[in-house]
Amino acid sequence: MTLTIAQVSKQYRDVKVLDEISLTFEIGHIYGLLGRNGAGKSTLLNIINNRIFATSGTVVLDGQKVSDNEKALNHIFLMSEDNLYPDDLNILKLFKLTEHFYGSFDYEFAAHLVRAFKINTKTKFKKLSTGYRSIAKLIIALCVPADYIFLDEPVLGLDASHRDVFYKYLLDTFMKRPRAFIISTHLIEEITTIADEIVIIDQGAIMQSATTEQIKRSGVRVVGPEASVLAFTKEMTVMDQETLGGLTTIYVQNYPKNSIVPEDLTVSPLTLQDYFIHMTSKAGESNEI
Amino acid sequence: MKFKTAFIYQVKRQLLSLGIFLVFWFVFTFGISFILMIVSKGDVHTTNDFTFATIAYIILLSCMMMKKDFRFFIQNGLSRGHIFLVNVLSTTLSALLLGLMTQFTLHQFTFGNGDTFRFTNIFVTIYKPSQWLISLGLIWMLLLWINSVAILVGGFLNRIRGWLRILLIIIFIISPTILVGFVGATMPTNHQITIFVAQCVGLPNGLPNIGGLSVTLSILILINLGLTYLFNRRQPIVRIDG
Amino acid sequence: MKFDFNSTKPLFQQVNDEIEAAILSGAFPEESQVPSTTEISKSFQINPATVLKGMNLLVDHDLLEKKRGIGMFVKTGAQAKVKTIRKDKFLHESVVTVVKQAQALGITEAELKELIERGYQQ
């Protein structure tokens, strides 16, 4: 099963929110969807999940257009930041309705999650705190029979130990029943080890789509005297630059593997978070502070 | 699977709110009527018109469907076409039940000396349907028509914004004048316009004609539903919380 | 086991190293079963594909063996083998680095030797 997003654009009057996005999502991977605020992540997820319409381009699941197509939509599920559930129903009732809408529901796994998160299924949705609303929506998202699960800011309002529980159970269910999880989040550090594929969106366009490992291998930080750093990185793809007195730091993308580093320079790899920050920073932004 | 679930869900919700509505309404009207009867020592003749309450309720139902149910159904992967169909079917059912309730109250709660206390429905008063079933049909159709107007207005306000909305509202307001002018030009006298309008609302020569009214209502309902479908065909989810 | 998620060392390599260390210390004795991919993945919140990659590295190095339908087991002689691998790594990587750093700081061969001798005596 393949979900293909082909040249999807979204325009609101004069503002182009998404610009010719093309991507494929495959079963058996956990994708981290990264982007700064307003980069267009939620817009993309909303288009894929039939909540809004693209100005142009298509979303196709195994040759079938997804938009307003119930058969295709039954394989796709979005847990979104804003709540679309009727808030006067209790959690158990929502489980039951979800079961009827999608054909089945993993009650056994849901029971595990209910116990792990200590959530009362008799509580009405509107009586829940922000964190527990996220939890209720997460439980539903992990128990629906869909194959593509999109999670938009899934850990919003969850404390550290609840986040821990969530990641554990996410991996657990992922291994038992391989699906595609697409997680959009600001907590990059937490997703680094969980996602094996990373998609970086900036200003409505795909900046990079690669495996987590490729990205971690690709980015380095070169530190040293300005002239020497500039000479060394002259032929490389520079993402960002910082100066501190005479010391210059240049952030490089696609670092050539067997480069010979001059004595006066230090080259060190970047964490995914650093890579993301320097890749999506506007020119000179970090120097203006 | 999705369609059936959505339909059952919506009917259940509507029945539940219908029940709550009726309980409140009865408690309220009976309460007031009894107070009046006690104060006046049974001397007063009380009538209570059921029309406004049912109209208010059917409009409330439309609002519920447009806002909450639409969001919930989209979350669960329904197509917009099916959501529209579910809405139409479940309101048809609710309107029928509401019609039955009206009929029931019209015939059962006439107590006192026949006219000390009774429920009325303004349309039944005007059109004087001869049979129980025709009376039910009349109320049902009127409720459906009001509902179709409500969802059309909702769909319009949802989808059309800015200057286009203002323009269309202005056109809508002045259109009767233009229409009358246009019809006036094709028909020789004002008298004929009056006859035409009277026939449309089912009151030719001031005498009730339910047949004429139901033809007009059917046409209007179909037009409203058609337009609503077009408005909702590409209806997006609007973010409300953030 | 301990993983440094901010480390620049690839995660699958860290999985490999940690299991190697456990074999060396005897925490995972020879011929015993090691935790499954699922267990490691869940406890340390690492993508199962990454864990599997690290485990397969150990299979390639003849330290683990797959038993169909049961799981992964530490091979006989694995502990000695890890010791050899680590010794090699130490001599060819760590020592070279130390000498290089010493040279950069102007420490002579004699000084370094003396320090090493002192370290052994303690």
XYZ file of C-alpha atoms in Angstrom, chain B:
242
model
C -20.734 1.017 7.309
C -19.913 4.704 7.625
C -23.235 5.858 6.198
C -25.312 3.570 8.393
C -23.358 4.456 11.526
C -23.671 8.173 10.811
C -27.387 7.872 10.160
C -28.098 5.901 13.336
C -25.889 8.263 15.337
C -27.649 11.350 14.051
C -31.171 9.963 14.463
C -30.390 8.926 18.044
C -28.999 12.350 18.848
C -31.993 14.082 17.295
C -34.460 11.871 19.140
C -32.694 12.553 22.389
C -32.767 16.304 21.899
C -36.363 16.067 20.678
C -37.286 14.341 23.931
C -35.509 16.939 26.041
C -37.133 19.721 24.042
C -40.620 18.322 24.488
C -40.230 17.764 28.202
C -39.100 21.340 28.716
C -41.766 22.702 26.470
C -44.597 20.832 28.141
C -43.440 21.668 31.644
C -43.151 25.303 30.674
C -46.501 25.658 28.861
C -48.458 23.588 31.365
C -46.897 25.492 34.221
C -47.942 28.832 32.792
C -51.373 27.603 31.781
C -52.078 26.190 35.223
C -50.968 29.385 36.916
C -53.276 31.307 34.589
C -56.157 28.940 35.298
C -55.636 29.164 39.049
C -55.311 32.957 39.017
C -58.390 33.383 36.846
C -60.256 30.611 38.650
C -60.785 28.814 35.323
C -62.550 31.706 33.739
C -60.083 32.312 30.951
C -59.825 30.542 27.635
C -56.198 29.606 26.965
C -54.772 28.571 23.631
C -51.187 27.694 23.113
C -49.643 27.783 19.691
C -47.260 24.967 19.006
C -45.972 26.377 15.721
C -43.234 28.674 16.900
C -41.685 26.134 19.273
C -41.448 23.462 16.580
C -39.974 25.904 14.085
C -37.363 27.064 16.589
C -36.524 23.456 17.333
C -36.119 22.374 13.709
C -33.793 25.342 13.093
C -31.785 24.349 16.153
C -31.404 20.838 14.708
C -29.977 22.259 11.486
C -27.391 24.265 13.382
C -26.329 21.158 15.292
C -25.883 19.187 12.095
C -23.956 21.852 10.286
C -21.504 22.484 13.089
C -20.855 19.466 15.279
C -21.985 16.474 13.257
C -20.168 17.606 10.131
C -16.876 17.797 12.025
C -17.391 14.424 13.686
C -18.305 12.708 10.429
C -15.310 14.155 8.578
C -13.063 12.961 11.420
C -14.399 9.480 10.772
C -13.811 9.502 7.027
C -17.273 10.187 5.621
C -17.686 11.785 2.225
C -19.477 15.112 2.001
C -22.141 13.611 -0.249
C -23.024 11.002 2.362
C -23.020 13.568 5.159
C -25.526 15.617 3.190
C -27.729 12.580 2.600
C -27.591 11.576 6.269
C -28.638 15.098 7.263
C -31.577 15.124 4.859
C -32.814 11.679 5.886
C -32.542 12.186 9.624
C -34.246 15.583 9.545
C -37.029 14.171 7.427
C -37.554 11.625 10.163
C -37.313 14.194 12.959
C -39.749 16.508 11.184
C -42.193 13.625 10.822
C -41.957 12.880 14.545
C -42.387 16.524 15.352
C -45.432 16.575 13.067
C -46.863 13.573 14.905
C -46.293 15.316 18.218
C -48.120 18.375 16.967
C -51.009 16.285 15.710
C -51.134 14.424 18.978
C -51.216 17.589 21.091
C -53.794 19.203 18.794
C -56.205 16.350 19.300
C -55.509 15.120 22.800
C -54.909 18.126 24.944
C -58.155 19.897 24.402
C -59.548 19.874 27.866
C -61.670 21.964 30.113
C -65.002 22.672 28.451
C -63.597 22.030 25.009
C -61.992 25.424 24.689
C -60.720 26.334 28.138
C -57.298 25.109 27.195
C -56.118 23.900 23.821
C -53.062 23.659 21.658
C -53.137 25.191 18.233
C -50.973 25.261 15.160
C -51.279 28.385 13.095
C -51.067 26.524 9.780
C -53.734 24.052 10.795
C -55.859 27.018 11.831
C -55.390 28.662 8.440
C -55.583 25.677 6.100
C -58.149 23.649 8.037
C -57.084 20.212 6.790
C -60.023 17.899 6.616
C -58.254 14.698 7.625
C -55.800 13.681 10.317
C -53.213 12.425 7.788
C -53.457 15.515 5.606
C -52.957 17.678 8.651
C -49.857 15.657 9.551
C -48.554 15.915 5.993
C -49.042 19.668 6.013
C -47.104 20.188 9.236
C -44.393 17.786 8.106
C -43.853 19.570 4.809
C -43.781 22.977 6.436
C -41.156 21.822 8.910
C -39.077 20.298 6.108
C -39.285 23.514 4.165
C -38.192 25.601 7.159
C -35.337 23.201 7.770
C -34.246 23.376 4.150
C -34.205 27.170 4.373
C -32.161 27.007 7.590
C -29.492 24.668 6.187
C -29.361 26.689 2.995
C -28.720 29.888 4.956
C -26.120 28.036 7.040
C -24.396 26.659 3.952
C -24.456 30.069 2.341
C -22.929 31.805 5.366
C -20.297 29.065 5.662
C -19.133 29.139 2.091
C -19.712 32.640 0.787
C -17.753 35.369 2.477
C -16.680 38.972 1.974
C -18.122 41.255 -0.719
C -19.781 38.398 -2.608
C -21.867 37.583 0.464
C -23.023 41.192 0.816
C -23.792 41.405 -2.920
C -25.866 38.220 -2.878
C -27.776 39.325 0.221
C -28.607 42.647 -1.458
C -29.744 40.841 -4.615
C -31.865 38.552 -2.461
C -33.515 41.481 -0.694
C -34.344 43.437 -3.855
C -35.263 40.403 -5.951
C -38.960 40.314 -4.930
C -39.377 43.873 -6.216
C -37.680 43.014 -9.511
C -39.664 39.804 -9.779
C -42.931 41.581 -9.198
C -41.951 44.116 -11.844
C -41.052 41.347 -14.279
C -44.178 39.333 -13.618
C -46.192 42.555 -13.780
C -44.879 43.181 -17.288
C -45.911 39.744 -18.549
C -49.213 39.626 -16.759
C -51.769 42.251 -17.648
C -53.027 43.283 -14.236
C -51.977 43.384 -10.630
C -54.990 41.307 -9.896
C -53.453 38.350 -11.730
C -50.263 38.579 -9.670
C -52.320 38.422 -6.533
C -54.129 35.364 -7.859
C -50.810 33.705 -8.754
C -49.313 34.333 -5.322
C -52.499 33.189 -3.634
C -52.414 29.979 -5.633
C -48.794 29.400 -4.715
C -49.427 29.710 -0.979
C -52.534 27.582 -1.386
C -55.152 30.214 -0.615
C -56.946 30.959 -3.913
C -59.928 33.259 -3.306
C -59.074 33.167 0.377
C -60.091 29.512 0.567
C -57.491 26.956 1.707
C -56.085 24.620 -0.930
C -53.490 22.316 0.560
C -52.694 20.737 -2.820
C -51.468 24.034 -4.240
C -49.362 24.744 -1.181
C -47.717 21.318 -1.190
C -46.667 21.655 -4.828
C -45.038 25.006 -4.034
C -43.359 23.626 -0.901
C -42.024 20.555 -2.727
C -40.467 22.718 -5.416
C -38.940 25.092 -2.851
C -37.578 22.234 -0.724
C -35.928 20.643 -3.749
C -34.368 23.948 -4.826
C -33.088 24.615 -1.285
C -31.631 21.134 -0.923
C -29.985 21.344 -4.337
C -28.349 24.648 -3.492
C -27.296 23.403 -0.049
C -25.676 20.367 -1.663
C -23.700 22.642 -3.969
C -22.606 24.816 -1.056
C -21.501 21.824 1.016
C -19.833 19.856 -1.767
C -16.423 21.323 -0.980
C -17.054 22.471 2.564
C -13.781 22.578 4.545
C -13.306 22.088 8.262
C -12.799 25.503 9.761
C -10.442 25.658 12.694
C -12.232 26.997 15.731
C -9.838 26.410 18.567
C -6.589 28.020 17.528
